[in-house]
């Protein structure tokens, strides 16, 4: 099956190969279509945590976030690319960006069913209070290019203290769980928050099709 | 920008709605590809906007159907059927095109059934013609019952007297046609209002029982006794009952098998597409670069270092940076507090998305004093609109809930005519000349004598831009596949302005398909113009002129086109034939809202006939379009020939919907009735309305969500 697919893709590439500057776009389409057919049925492997030492991180002199999407079996190192007030945008090499407001996820780009924007001010306040009820708003761009708004009713609870280790460095954190509900849809975000309110580690929902984003500050 | 309360996000929809039995048990489909039982329609409808592709039938009756739910209540189908042994055992098959239309009158309630009235094959040659009123009601989770009354083809099983005859005697008898389905449609194509719901009627109905989410069983009492086939001896039904099973491996697929009329096995396969359900959801476009925010004190600066060297350096930076987003910068103007960019977007389907991308790049690269970003999207060398976006708004709204509405509300959209002063032109990087040689593939579907015609060959093109809005274009093609045998299907009353088409394929190879000089202009505010001179298309050469009035924020546009053309020689060279004509139209375009667009063209057609074309399209914000058009001119149905008048369907599927990554390409399928000589129009490149509207307020608003993507 795979070889037939490949042969067909090659044949169609040949068919559309030509010369001159009007050709590149159709070739691009053919390659993308062929690529998407070939990737059907490809299995997602469990996320491989990249292996490197704390010394290697420190040698670069830069900040990193290690982020992974378990449902897609992908992980990447993100570098800081922008700052807008309390919002920080981090970028992968292959064109995915993730934006946090004080460690709370407010946007992603480049994943398909992206989180376009989020209002987490209520949740931030609830965490600052040590727990409580909050509303949370997500915006998604649907398949018809329309923005859809989801309002969630959430409950933030302290789930004890935990000592976590991220690449040889350990932090004392308070663990918070935020359970949100909108109709029949529920999800739970988890945050490990250290001294000074730094979110060292978290699991936060991007969108139902993509699932959660696991983040660690390195 | 409207916010939809319902969601199409995969996964959310299923989780969020407490699904009732009626909602999650979608209609099954007939061998005719319509919502129904086995061969009989039901009272149910598809969800609005859904496409259904079907292939079904048995032995001598093979039917390929494309259905579209035009609105919540209105549905339509186009069908291409192969009917074997058409005039008796051992005779040749015929290929037949037919159209259905159906309207759901009553929604299903606690007590009321869903009721639909429909016309089957109401425009074609009448082989499958029939009308019906049908009701369907669910009982519990897994049972639904359908009962209806049919006329025409659907009224041939143990016929009863037409109950409508109680109202009016004229309903008693149905004018007959050679097919025995009632209705003398002659050449086909006319709406046979004088046969609808006339003559004998039959009761039909059935029961569907759902054994599991995937498996449904159906028993049906058919209203169609296959009277004509029985008489010809090509199919002899022995029972009015049909029994079948439906297997649904996934929501989008349905496979059916049934025993028809106690005689034969029938199979059908159905595939549904919801255009609003894009596989990549928001798309697989890579992330944009983030917004850079100016420090508060820097914002207040009244100017910046505007030395010529600094401006040149900044201009070069804009050109290179925007190139990374597939944006060709055509001209730039700097002032103390603004930057104005005239550009052509070559990558993104919408004009909204590149504006968002450019905005972010500009926040990163412009001196802090620059507060206004002025966008002037350009096509064919003319500016289409002017959108002013404040840098402070971009800084403030990034990543904010409600940013889509807010940023559109704060953008100022005006006309861009007469704004050349101050712009510094950027010479095109690749020069004024471009050319290419490549293979081409074009297809034509559903001709009466063959389902598909594939044309493969080589195309060479050359283009030279004398100035941004004056372009020379030449295209030559060499067909490698055999051309179809020319057939003379013209009628004596009309000059063969199009039916000669096959002779061009037959006698001219290779051939010049186009050789034109085109000028585009902005003669005034809200006005756009085009003059095209030369070999305009395969069959005609001459002059085509067009003027369009389209204010940037208007739903209405008005246009006028006047052409004088001479018919080209069959050999595809530069010669002519002895036929010339003045042709042209006055056109009105209107955006009806909710995605519906209409167009009316009134004028003189290629054969010198006078008339009008009306079209209606449903356009999705993600670029899908489906539409229908019909043309009536002063040529009579008889003189027109088969089909009676020109009409067709068209479907556009944007390529970015299919592959997820941005591209401006789209796939368009034209299903027109047989191209004949009445109501034929000149085929000219780049008619203005399509060139202009993407950058105007209504289109920008409906796609503004992509500004932040």
GROMACS .gro file of N, CA, C and O in nm, chain A residues 15-23 25-26 28-29 32-33 81-84 87 89 91 95-97 99 106-107 109-114 116-119 137 139-150 182-185 208-209, chain B residues 1-4 6-10 12 15-16 276 278 280-288 290-291 293 346 349 395 398-402 404 434-439 461 620-622 655 659 662-665 702 705-706 708-709:
model
  452
   15UNK      N    1   0.457   1.441  -1.337
   15UNK     CA    2   0.357   1.496  -1.428
   15UNK      C    3   0.356   1.647  -1.419
   15UNK      O    4   0.340   1.717  -1.517
   16UNK      N    5   0.372   1.698  -1.296
   16UNK     CA    6   0.362   1.842  -1.278
   16UNK      C    7   0.497   1.910  -1.277
   16UNK      O    8   0.507   2.029  -1.260
   17UNK      N    9   0.603   1.831  -1.295
   17UNK     CA   10   0.734   1.895  -1.303
   17UNK      C   11   0.740   1.972  -1.434
   17UNK      O   12   0.686   1.931  -1.534
   18UNK      N   13   0.806   2.081  -1.430
   18UNK     CA   14   0.818   2.159  -1.552
   18UNK      C   15   0.928   2.259  -1.530
   18UNK      O   16   1.011   2.240  -1.443
   19UNK      N   17   0.929   2.361  -1.610
   19UNK     CA   18   1.029   2.462  -1.585
   19UNK      C   19   0.965   2.598  -1.588
   19UNK      O   20   0.852   2.614  -1.631
   20UNK      N   21   1.036   2.698  -1.538
   20UNK     CA   22   0.980   2.832  -1.535
   20UNK      C   23   0.928   2.863  -1.397
   20UNK      O   24   0.924   2.777  -1.310
   21UNK      N   25   0.886   2.990  -1.380
   21UNK     CA   26   0.854   3.033  -1.245
   21UNK      C   27   0.707   3.013  -1.209
   21UNK      O   28   0.662   3.052  -1.103
   22UNK      N   29   0.628   2.956  -1.297
   22UNK     CA   30   0.487   2.938  -1.266
   22UNK      C   31   0.458   2.800  -1.210
   22UNK      O   32   0.345   2.762  -1.190
   23UNK      N   33   0.562   2.723  -1.191
   23UNK     CA   34   0.542   2.583  -1.159
   23UNK      C   35   0.541   2.555  -1.010
   23UNK      O   36   0.471   2.468  -0.962
   25UNK      N   37   0.416   2.656  -0.739
   25UNK     CA   38   0.301   2.646  -0.651
   25UNK      C   39   0.227   2.514  -0.667
   25UNK      O   40   0.189   2.451  -0.568
   26UNK      N   41   0.209   2.471  -0.791
   26UNK     CA   42   0.137   2.345  -0.808
   26UNK      C   43   0.219   2.228  -0.753
   26UNK      O   44   0.165   2.134  -0.697
   28UNK      N   45   0.410   2.250  -0.497
   28UNK     CA   46   0.394   2.258  -0.352
   28UNK      C   47   0.265   2.188  -0.308
   28UNK      O   48   0.263   2.113  -0.211
   29UNK      N   49   0.158   2.212  -0.383
   29UNK     CA   50   0.030   2.150  -0.348
   29UNK      C   51   0.039   1.999  -0.359
   29UNK      O   52  -0.003   1.925  -0.270
   32UNK      N   53   0.231   1.856  -0.075
   32UNK     CA   54   0.158   1.859   0.052
   32UNK      C   55   0.052   1.750   0.056
   32UNK      O   56   0.036   1.681   0.156
   33UNK      N   57  -0.020   1.735  -0.055
   33UNK     CA   58  -0.125   1.633  -0.059
   33UNK      C   59  -0.062   1.494  -0.046
   33UNK      O   60  -0.106   1.411   0.034
   81UNK      N   61   1.043   3.456   2.237
   81UNK     CA   62   1.046   3.533   2.113
   81UNK      C   63   0.975   3.666   2.126
   81UNK      O   64   0.988   3.753   2.040
   82UNK      N   65   0.897   3.683   2.231
   82UNK     CA   66   0.825   3.810   2.241
   82UNK      C   67   0.765   3.830   2.379
   82UNK      O   68   0.741   3.734   2.452
   83UNK      N   69   0.745   3.956   2.412
   83UNK     CA   70   0.688   3.990   2.542
   83UNK      C   71   0.589   4.102   2.520
   83UNK      O   72   0.621   4.203   2.459
   84UNK      N   73   0.467   4.083   2.566
   84UNK     CA   74   0.365   4.187   2.555
   84UNK      C   75   0.299   4.200   2.691
   84UNK      O   76   0.211   4.123   2.727
   87UNK      N   77   0.245   3.890   2.907
   87UNK     CA   78   0.237   3.773   2.819
   87UNK      C   79   0.373   3.748   2.752
   87UNK      O   80   0.432   3.840   2.696
   89UNK      N   81   0.569   3.508   2.467
   89UNK     CA   82   0.551   3.413   2.357
   89UNK      C   83   0.680   3.337   2.334
   89UNK      O   84   0.788   3.397   2.325
   91UNK      N   85   0.875   3.018   2.108
   91UNK     CA   86   0.869   2.969   1.972
   91UNK      C   87   0.953   2.841   1.956
   91UNK      O   88   1.062   2.833   2.010
   95UNK      N   89   0.807   2.638   1.387
   95UNK     CA   90   0.692   2.723   1.363
   95UNK      C   91   0.571   2.700   1.451
   95UNK      O   92   0.459   2.719   1.406
   96UNK      N   93   0.591   2.658   1.575
   96UNK     CA   94   0.481   2.654   1.670
   96UNK      C   95   0.512   2.756   1.778
   96UNK      O   96   0.626   2.764   1.824
   97UNK      N   97   0.411   2.835   1.815
   97UNK     CA   98   0.436   2.928   1.925
   97UNK      C   99   0.336   2.902   2.037
   97UNK      O  100   0.226   2.853   2.015
   99UNK      N  101   0.200   3.095   2.406
   99UNK     CA  102   0.204   3.219   2.483
   99UNK      C  103   0.148   3.195   2.622
   99UNK      O  104   0.040   3.135   2.637
  106UNK      N  105  -0.221   3.119   2.734
  106UNK     CA  106  -0.325   3.204   2.675
  106UNK      C  107  -0.334   3.192   2.523
  106UNK      O  108  -0.432   3.237   2.464
  107UNK      N  109  -0.235   3.132   2.457
  107UNK     CA  110  -0.247   3.117   2.312
  107UNK      C  111  -0.146   3.016   2.259
  107UNK      O  112  -0.040   2.995   2.319
  109UNK      N  113  -0.007   2.882   1.842
  109UNK     CA  114  -0.020   2.898   1.697
  109UNK      C  115   0.058   2.785   1.631
  109UNK      O  116   0.162   2.744   1.681
  110UNK      N  117   0.005   2.741   1.517
  110UNK     CA  118   0.080   2.644   1.437
  110UNK      C  119   0.046   2.499   1.467
  110UNK      O  120   0.111   2.409   1.415
  111UNK      N  121  -0.058   2.475   1.549
  111UNK     CA  122  -0.093   2.336   1.583
  111UNK      C  123  -0.219   2.288   1.511
  111UNK      O  124  -0.254   2.172   1.519
  112UNK      N  125  -0.286   2.379   1.439
  112UNK     CA  126  -0.414   2.342   1.377
  112UNK      C  127  -0.529   2.391   1.463
  112UNK      O  128  -0.567   2.508   1.454
  113UNK      N  129  -0.584   2.304   1.548
  113UNK     CA  130  -0.691   2.354   1.639
  113UNK      C  131  -0.629   2.435   1.753
  113UNK      O  132  -0.626   2.392   1.868
  114UNK      N  133  -0.581   2.553   1.719
  114UNK     CA  134  -0.507   2.634   1.815
  114UNK      C  135  -0.598   2.702   1.915
  114UNK      O  136  -0.713   2.731   1.886
  116UNK      N  137  -0.671   3.035   2.030
  116UNK     CA  138  -0.642   3.166   1.970
  116UNK      C  139  -0.619   3.272   2.077
  116UNK      O  140  -0.537   3.362   2.058
  117UNK      N  141  -0.695   3.265   2.184
  117UNK     CA  142  -0.677   3.360   2.294
  117UNK      C  143  -0.747   3.304   2.416
  117UNK      O  144  -0.838   3.221   2.402
  118UNK      N  145  -0.704   3.347   2.533
  118UNK     CA  146  -0.771   3.303   2.655
  118UNK      C  147  -0.768   3.416   2.757
  118UNK      O  148  -0.673   3.494   2.761
  119UNK      N  149  -0.876   3.424   2.833
  119UNK     CA  150  -0.880   3.517   2.945
  119UNK      C  151  -0.864   3.435   3.073
  119UNK      O  152  -0.955   3.361   3.112
  137UNK      N  153  -1.213   3.202   2.982
  137UNK     CA  154  -1.268   3.214   2.847
  137UNK      C  155  -1.163   3.169   2.746
  137UNK      O  156  -1.046   3.210   2.755
  139UNK      N  157  -1.091   3.125   2.317
  139UNK     CA  158  -1.138   3.152   2.182
  139UNK      C  159  -1.068   3.057   2.084
  139UNK      O  160  -0.947   3.037   2.092
  140UNK      N  161  -1.150   3.003   1.994
  140UNK     CA  162  -1.097   2.913   1.891
  140UNK      C  163  -1.142   2.963   1.754
  140UNK      O  164  -1.251   3.017   1.740
  141UNK      N  165  -1.058   2.940   1.655
  141UNK     CA  166  -1.095   2.971   1.517
  141UNK      C  167  -1.143   2.840   1.455
  141UNK      O  168  -1.067   2.744   1.446
  142UNK      N  169  -1.270   2.836   1.414
  142UNK     CA  170  -1.324   2.708   1.368
  142UNK      C  171  -1.293   2.683   1.221
  142UNK      O  172  -1.229   2.765   1.155
  143UNK      N  173  -1.337   2.568   1.172
  143UNK     CA  174  -1.306   2.528   1.035
  143UNK      C  175  -1.367   2.619   0.930
  143UNK      O  176  -1.335   2.609   0.812
  144UNK      N  177  -1.458   2.707   0.971
  144UNK     CA  178  -1.514   2.801   0.876
  144UNK      C  179  -1.461   2.942   0.902
  144UNK      O  180  -1.525   3.041   0.867
  145UNK      N  181  -1.345   2.950   0.965
  145UNK     CA  182  -1.278   3.078   0.989
  145UNK      C  183  -1.357   3.172   1.078
  145UNK      O  184  -1.341   3.295   1.070
  146UNK      N  185  -1.443   3.118   1.163
  146UNK     CA  186  -1.516   3.203   1.256
  146UNK      C  187  -1.461   3.182   1.397
  146UNK      O  188  -1.423   3.071   1.434
  147UNK      N  189  -1.457   3.290   1.474
  147UNK     CA  190  -1.407   3.280   1.610
  147UNK      C  191  -1.521   3.228   1.698
  147UNK      O  192  -1.632   3.279   1.692
  148UNK      N  193  -1.492   3.123   1.774
  148UNK     CA  194  -1.593   3.073   1.868
  148UNK      C  195  -1.540   3.093   2.010
  148UNK      O  196  -1.422   3.074   2.037
  149UNK      N  197  -1.630   3.133   2.097
  149UNK     CA  198  -1.592   3.167   2.234
  149UNK      C  199  -1.648   3.062   2.328
  149UNK      O  200  -1.767   3.028   2.319
  150UNK      N  201  -1.565   3.010   2.415
  150UNK     CA  202  -1.610   2.914   2.515
  150UNK      C  203  -1.588   2.972   2.654
  150UNK      O  204  -1.476   3.005   2.691
  182UNK      N  205  -1.791   2.315   3.094
  182UNK     CA  206  -1.877   2.391   3.003
  182UNK      C  207  -1.969   2.288   2.940
  182UNK      O  208  -1.926   2.207   2.858
  183UNK      N  209  -2.094   2.288   2.983
  183UNK     CA  210  -2.185   2.183   2.939
  183UNK      C  211  -2.131   2.049   2.982
  183UNK      O  212  -2.096   2.029   3.099
  184UNK      N  213  -2.121   1.956   2.888
  184UNK     CA  214  -2.072   1.823   2.922
  184UNK      C  215  -1.920   1.813   2.913
  184UNK      O  216  -1.862   1.711   2.944
  185UNK      N  217  -1.856   1.922   2.867
  185UNK     CA  218  -1.711   1.917   2.850
  185UNK      C  219  -1.641   1.956   2.980
  185UNK      O  220  -1.675   2.058   3.041
  208UNK      N  221  -0.976   2.061   2.268
  208UNK     CA  222  -1.005   1.917   2.273
  208UNK      C  223  -0.935   1.834   2.165
  208UNK      O  224  -0.881   1.729   2.196
  209UNK      N  225  -0.928   1.882   2.041
  209UNK     CA  226  -0.860   1.796   1.943
  209UNK      C  227  -0.710   1.780   1.969
  209UNK      O  228  -0.654   1.676   1.939
  219UNK      N  229  -1.843   4.090   1.278
  219UNK     CA  230  -1.794   3.955   1.307
  219UNK      C  231  -1.892   3.887   1.399
  219UNK      O  232  -1.919   3.936   1.506
  220UNK      N  233  -1.949   3.778   1.352
  220UNK     CA  234  -2.045   3.716   1.441
  220UNK      C  235  -1.984   3.597   1.512
  220UNK      O  236  -1.901   3.525   1.459
  221UNK      N  237  -2.023   3.583   1.635
  221UNK     CA  238  -1.976   3.471   1.714
  221UNK      C  239  -2.080   3.362   1.705
  221UNK      O  240  -2.197   3.387   1.730
  222UNK      N  241  -2.040   3.247   1.672
  222UNK     CA  242  -2.136   3.139   1.663
  222UNK      C  243  -2.146   3.068   1.797
  222UNK      O  244  -2.045   3.036   1.858
  224UNK      N  245  -2.293   2.779   1.824
  224UNK     CA  246  -2.267   2.638   1.799
  224UNK      C  247  -2.122   2.623   1.758
  224UNK      O  248  -2.061   2.714   1.707
  225UNK      N  249  -2.069   2.509   1.782
  225UNK     CA  250  -1.927   2.492   1.749
  225UNK      C  251  -1.909   2.378   1.652
  225UNK      O  252  -1.984   2.281   1.651
  226UNK      N  253  -1.811   2.395   1.570
  226UNK     CA  254  -1.784   2.290   1.473
  226UNK      C  255  -1.651   2.226   1.507
  226UNK      O  256  -1.605   2.135   1.442
  227UNK      N  257  -1.588   2.276   1.613
  227UNK     CA  258  -1.460   2.218   1.651
  227UNK      C  259  -1.476   2.070   1.676
  227UNK      O  260  -1.555   2.028   1.758
  228UNK      N  261  -1.399   1.993   1.606
  228UNK     CA  262  -1.407   1.849   1.621
  228UNK      C  263  -1.393   1.812   1.767
  228UNK      O  264  -1.307   1.863   1.836
  230UNK      N  265  -1.552   1.888   2.025
  230UNK     CA  266  -1.633   1.969   2.116
  230UNK      C  267  -1.780   1.944   2.092
  230UNK      O  268  -1.859   1.934   2.184
  233UNK      N  269  -1.902   1.636   2.258
  233UNK     CA  270  -1.900   1.645   2.403
  233UNK      C  271  -2.005   1.741   2.455
  233UNK      O  272  -2.065   1.720   2.560
  234UNK      N  273  -2.024   1.848   2.380
  234UNK     CA  274  -2.100   1.959   2.435
  234UNK      C  275  -2.251   1.940   2.428
  234UNK      O  276  -2.324   1.991   2.510
  494UNK      N  277  -1.774   2.321   0.659
  494UNK     CA  278  -1.727   2.398   0.775
  494UNK      C  279  -1.637   2.316   0.865
  494UNK      O  280  -1.579   2.367   0.959
  496UNK      N  281  -1.322   2.175   0.869
  496UNK     CA  282  -1.191   2.166   0.805
  496UNK      C  283  -1.102   2.077   0.890
  496UNK      O  284  -1.093   2.095   1.011
  498UNK      N  285  -0.790   2.056   0.930
  498UNK     CA  286  -0.682   2.123   1.003
  498UNK      C  287  -0.736   2.231   1.096
  498UNK      O  288  -0.659   2.306   1.154
  499UNK      N  289  -0.870   2.241   1.107
  499UNK     CA  290  -0.940   2.342   1.188
  499UNK      C  291  -0.891   2.484   1.156
  499UNK      O  292  -0.933   2.540   1.056
  500UNK      N  293  -0.801   2.541   1.235
  500UNK     CA  294  -0.760   2.679   1.203
  500UNK      C  295  -0.656   2.682   1.093
  500UNK      O  296  -0.621   2.788   1.043
  501UNK      N  297  -0.605   2.568   1.053
  501UNK     CA  298  -0.504   2.563   0.948
  501UNK      C  299  -0.368   2.531   1.005
  501UNK      O  300  -0.343   2.547   1.124
  502UNK      N  301  -0.279   2.483   0.916
  502UNK     CA  302  -0.146   2.442   0.961
  502UNK      C  303  -0.042   2.549   0.935
  502UNK      O  304   0.078   2.523   0.935
  503UNK      N  305  -0.088   2.671   0.913
  503UNK     CA  306   0.006   2.781   0.892
  503UNK      C  307   0.102   2.790   1.010
  503UNK      O  308   0.060   2.780   1.124
  504UNK      N  309   0.232   2.810   0.983
  504UNK     CA  310   0.325   2.827   1.094
  504UNK      C  311   0.290   2.951   1.176
  504UNK      O  312   0.222   3.041   1.128
  505UNK      N  313   0.336   2.952   1.301
  505UNK     CA  314   0.306   3.064   1.389
  505UNK      C  315   0.362   3.194   1.331
  505UNK      O  316   0.469   3.194   1.272
  506UNK      N  317   0.289   3.304   1.348
  506UNK     CA  318   0.345   3.434   1.307
  506UNK      C  319   0.449   3.478   1.411
  506UNK      O  320   0.453   3.425   1.522
  508UNK      N  321   0.575   3.712   1.702
  508UNK     CA  322   0.494   3.786   1.799
  508UNK      C  323   0.504   3.937   1.780
  508UNK      O  324   0.595   3.986   1.712
  509UNK      N  325   0.411   4.007   1.841
  509UNK     CA  326   0.411   4.153   1.836
  509UNK      C  327   0.522   4.205   1.927
  509UNK      O  328   0.544   4.153   2.036
  511UNK      N  329   0.629   4.525   2.148
  511UNK     CA  330   0.560   4.639   2.208
  511UNK      C  331   0.660   4.751   2.236
  511UNK      O  332   0.769   4.726   2.289
  564UNK      N  333   0.051   3.683  -0.221
  564UNK     CA  334   0.056   3.569  -0.314
  564UNK      C  335   0.039   3.436  -0.243
  564UNK      O  336   0.044   3.331  -0.306
  567UNK      N  337  -0.520   3.277   0.118
  567UNK     CA  338  -0.651   3.285   0.053
  567UNK      C  339  -0.723   3.414   0.087
  567UNK      O  340  -0.785   3.476   0.003
  613UNK      N  341  -0.068   4.624   1.949
  613UNK     CA  342   0.003   4.596   2.075
  613UNK      C  343  -0.094   4.558   2.186
  613UNK      O  344  -0.071   4.467   2.264
  616UNK      N  345  -0.319   4.189   2.102
  616UNK     CA  346  -0.258   4.058   2.080
  616UNK      C  347  -0.292   3.965   2.196
  616UNK      O  348  -0.282   4.002   2.313
  617UNK      N  349  -0.334   3.844   2.164
  617UNK     CA  350  -0.366   3.739   2.262
  617UNK      C  351  -0.487   3.768   2.349
  617UNK      O  352  -0.510   3.699   2.448
  618UNK      N  353  -0.565   3.872   2.317
  618UNK     CA  354  -0.680   3.905   2.401
  618UNK      C  355  -0.807   3.841   2.348
  618UNK      O  356  -0.829   3.836   2.226
  619UNK      N  357  -0.891   3.796   2.439
  619UNK     CA  358  -1.024   3.750   2.400
  619UNK      C  359  -1.102   3.868   2.343
  619UNK      O  360  -1.095   3.978   2.398
  620UNK      N  361  -1.172   3.847   2.233
  620UNK     CA  362  -1.249   3.955   2.170
  620UNK      C  363  -1.167   4.040   2.075
  620UNK      O  364  -1.216   4.139   2.020
  622UNK      N  365  -1.065   3.982   1.777
  622UNK     CA  366  -1.107   3.980   1.638
  622UNK      C  367  -1.208   4.091   1.611
  622UNK      O  368  -1.189   4.174   1.521
  652UNK      N  369   0.804   3.715  -1.723
  652UNK     CA  370   0.799   3.582  -1.663
  652UNK      C  371   0.744   3.484  -1.765
  652UNK      O  372   0.672   3.522  -1.857
  653UNK      N  373   0.782   3.359  -1.750
  653UNK     CA  374   0.741   3.261  -1.849
  653UNK      C  375   0.742   3.124  -1.784
  653UNK      O  376   0.797   3.105  -1.675
  654UNK      N  377   0.683   3.028  -1.851
  654UNK     CA  378   0.683   2.894  -1.796
  654UNK      C  379   0.635   2.793  -1.898
  654UNK      O  380   0.560   2.826  -1.991
  655UNK      N  381   0.681   2.671  -1.883
  655UNK     CA  382   0.632   2.560  -1.964
  655UNK      C  383   0.594   2.451  -1.867
  655UNK      O  384   0.672   2.418  -1.778
  656UNK      N  385   0.475   2.399  -1.878
  656UNK     CA  386   0.436   2.292  -1.787
  656UNK      C  387   0.323   2.209  -1.846
  656UNK      O  388   0.254   2.252  -1.938
  657UNK      N  389   0.307   2.089  -1.791
  657UNK     CA  390   0.195   2.008  -1.836
  657UNK      C  391   0.065   2.065  -1.782
  657UNK      O  392   0.065   2.137  -1.682
  679UNK      N  393   0.359   2.954  -2.135
  679UNK     CA  394   0.302   3.086  -2.111
  679UNK      C  395   0.413   3.188  -2.097
  679UNK      O  396   0.524   3.158  -2.053
  838UNK      N  397  -1.900   2.997   0.176
  838UNK     CA  398  -1.858   2.979   0.314
  838UNK      C  399  -1.738   3.070   0.339
  838UNK      O  400  -1.661   3.098   0.249
  839UNK      N  401  -1.724   3.112   0.464
  839UNK     CA  402  -1.615   3.203   0.498
  839UNK      C  403  -1.479   3.138   0.475
  839UNK      O  404  -1.380   3.205   0.456
  840UNK      N  405  -1.475   3.004   0.475
  840UNK     CA  406  -1.347   2.936   0.455
  840UNK      C  407  -1.317   2.916   0.306
  840UNK      O  408  -1.221   2.846   0.273
  873UNK      N  409  -0.795   2.514  -0.191
  873UNK     CA  410  -0.692   2.413  -0.168
  873UNK      C  411  -0.640   2.417  -0.024
  873UNK      O  412  -0.602   2.315   0.031
  877UNK      N  413  -0.548   2.090   0.213
  877UNK     CA  414  -0.413   2.052   0.256
  877UNK      C  415  -0.372   2.116   0.387
  877UNK      O  416  -0.274   2.075   0.448
  880UNK      N  417  -0.125   2.730   0.381
  880UNK     CA  418  -0.180   2.839   0.302
  880UNK      C  419  -0.143   2.833   0.154
  880UNK      O  420  -0.030   2.803   0.118
  881UNK      N  421  -0.241   2.859   0.072
  881UNK     CA  422  -0.221   2.874  -0.072
  881UNK      C  423  -0.344   2.945  -0.126
  881UNK      O  424  -0.451   2.936  -0.068
  882UNK      N  425  -0.327   3.015  -0.237
  882UNK     CA  426  -0.441   3.084  -0.297
  882UNK      C  427  -0.511   2.998  -0.400
  882UNK      O  428  -0.609   3.040  -0.460
  883UNK      N  429  -0.463   2.878  -0.421
  883UNK     CA  430  -0.525   2.793  -0.522
  883UNK      C  431  -0.660   2.740  -0.477
  883UNK      O  432  -0.687   2.729  -0.358
  920UNK      N  433  -1.581   3.902   0.722
  920UNK     CA  434  -1.619   3.762   0.742
  920UNK      C  435  -1.498   3.671   0.762
  920UNK      O  436  -1.511   3.559   0.806
  923UNK      N  437  -1.114   3.670   1.152
  923UNK     CA  438  -1.054   3.579   1.249
  923UNK      C  439  -0.913   3.538   1.208
  923UNK      O  440  -0.828   3.509   1.293
  924UNK      N  441  -0.887   3.537   1.080
  924UNK     CA  442  -0.755   3.496   1.032
  924UNK      C  443  -0.650   3.607   1.049
  924UNK      O  444  -0.531   3.583   1.032
  926UNK      N  445  -0.558   3.727   1.319
  926UNK     CA  446  -0.477   3.691   1.436
  926UNK      C  447  -0.420   3.551   1.427
  926UNK      O  448  -0.364   3.500   1.521
  927UNK      N  449  -0.439   3.482   1.312
  927UNK     CA  450  -0.391   3.344   1.302
  927UNK      C  451  -0.249   3.341   1.247
  927UNK      O  452  -0.205   3.412   1.170
   0.00000   0.00000   0.00000
